[in-house]
mmCIF file of N, CA and C in Angstrom:
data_model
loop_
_atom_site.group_PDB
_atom_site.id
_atom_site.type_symbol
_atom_site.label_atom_id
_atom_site.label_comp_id
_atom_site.label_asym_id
_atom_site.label_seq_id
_atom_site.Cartn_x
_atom_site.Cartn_y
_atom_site.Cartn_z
ATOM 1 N N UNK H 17 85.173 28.502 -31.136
ATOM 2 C CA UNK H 17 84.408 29.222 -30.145
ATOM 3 C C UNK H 17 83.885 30.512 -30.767
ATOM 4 N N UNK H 18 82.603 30.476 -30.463
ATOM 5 C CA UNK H 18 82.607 31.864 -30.943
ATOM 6 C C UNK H 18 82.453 33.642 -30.194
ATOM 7 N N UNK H 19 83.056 34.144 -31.143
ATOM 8 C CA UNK H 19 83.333 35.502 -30.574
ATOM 9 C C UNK H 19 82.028 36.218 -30.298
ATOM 10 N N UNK H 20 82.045 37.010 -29.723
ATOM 11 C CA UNK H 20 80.402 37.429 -28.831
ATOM 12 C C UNK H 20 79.995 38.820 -29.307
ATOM 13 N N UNK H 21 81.683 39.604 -29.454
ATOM 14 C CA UNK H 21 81.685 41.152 -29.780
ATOM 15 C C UNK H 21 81.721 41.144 -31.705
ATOM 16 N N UNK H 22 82.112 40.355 -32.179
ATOM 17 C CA UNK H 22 81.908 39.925 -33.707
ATOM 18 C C UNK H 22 80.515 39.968 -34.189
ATOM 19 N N UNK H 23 79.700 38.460 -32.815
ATOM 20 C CA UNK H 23 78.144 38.416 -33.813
ATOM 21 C C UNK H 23 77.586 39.535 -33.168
ATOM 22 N N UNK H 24 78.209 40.515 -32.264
ATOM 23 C CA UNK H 24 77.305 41.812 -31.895
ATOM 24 C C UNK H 24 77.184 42.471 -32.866
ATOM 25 N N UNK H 25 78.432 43.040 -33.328
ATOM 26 C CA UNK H 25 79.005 43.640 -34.852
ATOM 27 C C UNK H 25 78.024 43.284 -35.960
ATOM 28 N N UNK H 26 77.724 41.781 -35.924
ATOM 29 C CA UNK H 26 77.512 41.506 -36.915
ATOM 30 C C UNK H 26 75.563 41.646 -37.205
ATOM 31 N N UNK H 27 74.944 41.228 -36.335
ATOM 32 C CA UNK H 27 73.224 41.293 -35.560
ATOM 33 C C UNK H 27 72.884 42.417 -35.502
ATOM 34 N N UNK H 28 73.500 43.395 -35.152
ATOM 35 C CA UNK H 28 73.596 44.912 -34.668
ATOM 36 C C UNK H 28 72.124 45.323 -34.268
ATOM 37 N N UNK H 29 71.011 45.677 -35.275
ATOM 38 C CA UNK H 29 69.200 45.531 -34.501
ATOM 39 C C UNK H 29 68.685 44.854 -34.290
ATOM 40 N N UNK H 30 69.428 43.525 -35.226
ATOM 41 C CA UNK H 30 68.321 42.052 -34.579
ATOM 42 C C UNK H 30 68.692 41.975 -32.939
ATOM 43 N N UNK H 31 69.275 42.428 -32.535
ATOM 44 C CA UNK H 31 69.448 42.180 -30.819
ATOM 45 C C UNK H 31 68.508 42.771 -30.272
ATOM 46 N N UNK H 32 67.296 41.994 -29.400
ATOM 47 C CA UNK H 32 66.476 42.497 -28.836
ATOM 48 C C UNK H 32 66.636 42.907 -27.035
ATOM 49 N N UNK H 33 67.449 41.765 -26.720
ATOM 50 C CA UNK H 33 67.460 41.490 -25.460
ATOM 51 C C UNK H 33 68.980 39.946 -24.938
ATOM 52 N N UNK H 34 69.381 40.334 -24.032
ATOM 53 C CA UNK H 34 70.769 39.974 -23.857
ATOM 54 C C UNK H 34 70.682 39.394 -22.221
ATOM 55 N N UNK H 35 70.763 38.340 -22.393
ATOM 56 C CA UNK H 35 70.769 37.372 -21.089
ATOM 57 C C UNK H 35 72.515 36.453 -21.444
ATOM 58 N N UNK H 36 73.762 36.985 -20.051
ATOM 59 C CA UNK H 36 74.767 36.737 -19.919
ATOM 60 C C UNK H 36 74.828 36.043 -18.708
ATOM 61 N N UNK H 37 75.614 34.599 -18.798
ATOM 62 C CA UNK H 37 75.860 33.933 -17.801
ATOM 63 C C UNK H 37 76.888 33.403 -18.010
ATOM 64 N N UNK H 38 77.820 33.161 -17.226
ATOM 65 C CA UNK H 38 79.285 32.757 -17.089
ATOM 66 C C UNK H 38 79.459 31.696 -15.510
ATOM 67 N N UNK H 39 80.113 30.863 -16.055
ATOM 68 C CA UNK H 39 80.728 29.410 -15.068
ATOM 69 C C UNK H 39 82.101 29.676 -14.689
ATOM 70 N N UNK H 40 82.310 28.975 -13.571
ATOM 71 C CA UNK H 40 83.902 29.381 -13.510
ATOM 72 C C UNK H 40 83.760 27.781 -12.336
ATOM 73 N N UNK H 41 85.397 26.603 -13.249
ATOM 74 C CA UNK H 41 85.379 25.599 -12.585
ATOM 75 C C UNK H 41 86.091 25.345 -11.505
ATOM 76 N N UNK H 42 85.621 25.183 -10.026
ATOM 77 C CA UNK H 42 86.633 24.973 -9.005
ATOM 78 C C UNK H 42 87.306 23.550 -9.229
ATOM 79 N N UNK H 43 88.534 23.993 -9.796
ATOM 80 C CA UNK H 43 89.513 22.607 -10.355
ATOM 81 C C UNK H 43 89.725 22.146 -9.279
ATOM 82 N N UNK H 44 89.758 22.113 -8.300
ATOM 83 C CA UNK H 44 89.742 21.245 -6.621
ATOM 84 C C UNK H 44 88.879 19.862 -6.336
ATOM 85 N N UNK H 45 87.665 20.486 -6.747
ATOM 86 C CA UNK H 45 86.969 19.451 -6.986
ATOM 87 C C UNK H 45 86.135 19.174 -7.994
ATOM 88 N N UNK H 46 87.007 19.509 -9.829
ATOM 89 C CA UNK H 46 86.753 18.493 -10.474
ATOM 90 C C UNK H 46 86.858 17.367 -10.932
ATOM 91 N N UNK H 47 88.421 17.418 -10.224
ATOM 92 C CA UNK H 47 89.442 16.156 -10.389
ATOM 93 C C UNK H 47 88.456 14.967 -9.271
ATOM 94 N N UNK H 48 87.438 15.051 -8.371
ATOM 95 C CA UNK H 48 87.039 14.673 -7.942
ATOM 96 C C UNK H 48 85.399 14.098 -7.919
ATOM 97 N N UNK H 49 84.946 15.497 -8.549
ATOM 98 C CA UNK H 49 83.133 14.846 -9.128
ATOM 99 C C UNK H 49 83.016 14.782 -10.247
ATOM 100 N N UNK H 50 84.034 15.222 -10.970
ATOM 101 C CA UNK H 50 84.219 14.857 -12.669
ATOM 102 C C UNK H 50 82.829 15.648 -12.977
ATOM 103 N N UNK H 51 82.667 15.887 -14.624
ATOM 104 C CA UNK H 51 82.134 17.028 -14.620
ATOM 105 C C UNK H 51 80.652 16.453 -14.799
ATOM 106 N N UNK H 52 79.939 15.480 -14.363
ATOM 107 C CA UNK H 52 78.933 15.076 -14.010
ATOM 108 C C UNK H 52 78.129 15.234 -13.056
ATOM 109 N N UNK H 53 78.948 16.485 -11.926
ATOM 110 C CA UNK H 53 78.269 16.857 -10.854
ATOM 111 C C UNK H 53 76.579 16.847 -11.087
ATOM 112 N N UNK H 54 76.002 16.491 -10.181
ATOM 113 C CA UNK H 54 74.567 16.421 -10.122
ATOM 114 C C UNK H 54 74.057 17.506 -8.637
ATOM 115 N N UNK H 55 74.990 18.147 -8.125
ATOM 116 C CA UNK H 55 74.105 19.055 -6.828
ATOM 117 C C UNK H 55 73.553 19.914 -7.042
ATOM 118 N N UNK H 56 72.739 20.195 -6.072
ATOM 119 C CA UNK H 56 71.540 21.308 -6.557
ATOM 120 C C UNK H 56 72.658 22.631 -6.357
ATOM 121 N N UNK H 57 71.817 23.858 -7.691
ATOM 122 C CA UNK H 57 72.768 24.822 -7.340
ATOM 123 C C UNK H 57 73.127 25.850 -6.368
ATOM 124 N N UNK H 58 72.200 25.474 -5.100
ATOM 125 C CA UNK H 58 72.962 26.597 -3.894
ATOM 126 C C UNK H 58 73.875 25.552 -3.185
ATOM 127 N N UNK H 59 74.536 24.202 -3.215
ATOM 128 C CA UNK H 59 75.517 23.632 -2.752
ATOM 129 C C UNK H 59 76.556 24.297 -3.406
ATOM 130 N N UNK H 60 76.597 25.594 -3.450
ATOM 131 C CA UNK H 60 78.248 26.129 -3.657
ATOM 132 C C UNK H 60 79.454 25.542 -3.376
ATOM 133 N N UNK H 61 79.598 25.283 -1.637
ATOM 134 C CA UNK H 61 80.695 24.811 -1.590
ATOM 135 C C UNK H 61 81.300 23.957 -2.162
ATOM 136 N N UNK H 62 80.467 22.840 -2.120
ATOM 137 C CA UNK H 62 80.748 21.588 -2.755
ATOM 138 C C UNK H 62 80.865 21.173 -3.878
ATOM 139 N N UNK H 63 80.200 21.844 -5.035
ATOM 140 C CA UNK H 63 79.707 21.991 -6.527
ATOM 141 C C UNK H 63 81.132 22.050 -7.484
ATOM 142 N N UNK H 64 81.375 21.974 -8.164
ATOM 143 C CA UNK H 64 82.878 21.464 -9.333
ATOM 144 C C UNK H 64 82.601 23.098 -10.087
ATOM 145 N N UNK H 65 81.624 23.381 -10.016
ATOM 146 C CA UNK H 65 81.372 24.556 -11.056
ATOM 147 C C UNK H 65 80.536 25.832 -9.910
ATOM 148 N N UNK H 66 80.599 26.999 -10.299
ATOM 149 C CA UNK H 66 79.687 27.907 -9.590
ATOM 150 C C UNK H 66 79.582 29.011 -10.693
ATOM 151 N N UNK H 67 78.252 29.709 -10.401
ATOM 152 C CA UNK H 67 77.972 31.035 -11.468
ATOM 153 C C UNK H 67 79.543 31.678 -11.063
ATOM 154 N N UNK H 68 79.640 33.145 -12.177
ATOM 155 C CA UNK H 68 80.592 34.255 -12.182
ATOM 156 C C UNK H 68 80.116 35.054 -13.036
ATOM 157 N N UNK H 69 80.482 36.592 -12.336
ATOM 158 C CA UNK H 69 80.123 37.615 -12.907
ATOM 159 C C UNK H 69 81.013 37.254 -14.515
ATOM 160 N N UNK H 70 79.762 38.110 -15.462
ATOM 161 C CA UNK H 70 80.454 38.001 -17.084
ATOM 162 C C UNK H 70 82.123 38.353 -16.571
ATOM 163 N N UNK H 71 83.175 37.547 -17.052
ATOM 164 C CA UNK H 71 84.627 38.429 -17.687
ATOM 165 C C UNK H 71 85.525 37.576 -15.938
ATOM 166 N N UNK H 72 84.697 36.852 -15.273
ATOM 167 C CA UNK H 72 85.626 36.486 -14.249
ATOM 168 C C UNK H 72 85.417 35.029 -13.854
ATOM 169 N N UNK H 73 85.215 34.831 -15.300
ATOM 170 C CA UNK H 73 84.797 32.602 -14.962
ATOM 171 C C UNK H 73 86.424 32.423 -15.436
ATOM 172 N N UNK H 74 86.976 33.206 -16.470
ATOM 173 C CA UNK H 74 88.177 32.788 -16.750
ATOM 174 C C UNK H 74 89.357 33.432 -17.038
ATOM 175 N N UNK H 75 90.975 32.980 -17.121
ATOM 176 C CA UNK H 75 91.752 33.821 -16.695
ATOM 177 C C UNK H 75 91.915 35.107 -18.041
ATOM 178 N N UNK H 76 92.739 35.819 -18.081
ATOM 179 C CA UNK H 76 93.112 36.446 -19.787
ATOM 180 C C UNK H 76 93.726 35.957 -20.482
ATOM 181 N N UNK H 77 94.576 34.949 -20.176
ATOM 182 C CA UNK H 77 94.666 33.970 -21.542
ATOM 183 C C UNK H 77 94.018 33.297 -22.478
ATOM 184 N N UNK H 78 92.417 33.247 -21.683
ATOM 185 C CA UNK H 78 91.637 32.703 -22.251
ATOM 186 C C UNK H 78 90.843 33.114 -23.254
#
C-alpha cells in the first residue's frame, strides 16, 4: 500500500493540486451484496460502501 505522507515528502513541487476521497465498508451489508454492489450513489442506506471524510473510512489499526 502506499504511503501518501512519503510520496508527499517525496513530489514535494510536482504537487499541483490534491483531490482526497475515502470509502468506509458497511460490513452489514457486505456479507450480503458482496462487493459488486451496483446502486446508484445516493442509495446510502442500502449501499455495502459509502463516501467518508479523509482519516474516518478506517479504524487506527489500519
Amino acid at each position: 500500500m502506499t504511503n501518501p505522507v512519503a510520496v508527499t515528502s517525496e513530489l514535494k513541487e510536482a504537487i499541483y493540486h490534491v483531490h482526497v476521497k475515502e470509502i468506509r465498508f458497511e460490513k452489514e451489508l457486505v456479507v450480503i451484496n458482496t462487493l459488486l454492489d451496483t446502486r446508484h450513489v445516493l442509495e446510502v442506506a442500502n449501499r455495502f460502501w459509502n463516501f467518508a471524510i479523509p482519516g474516518y473510512g478506517y479504524t487506527e489499526e489500519f
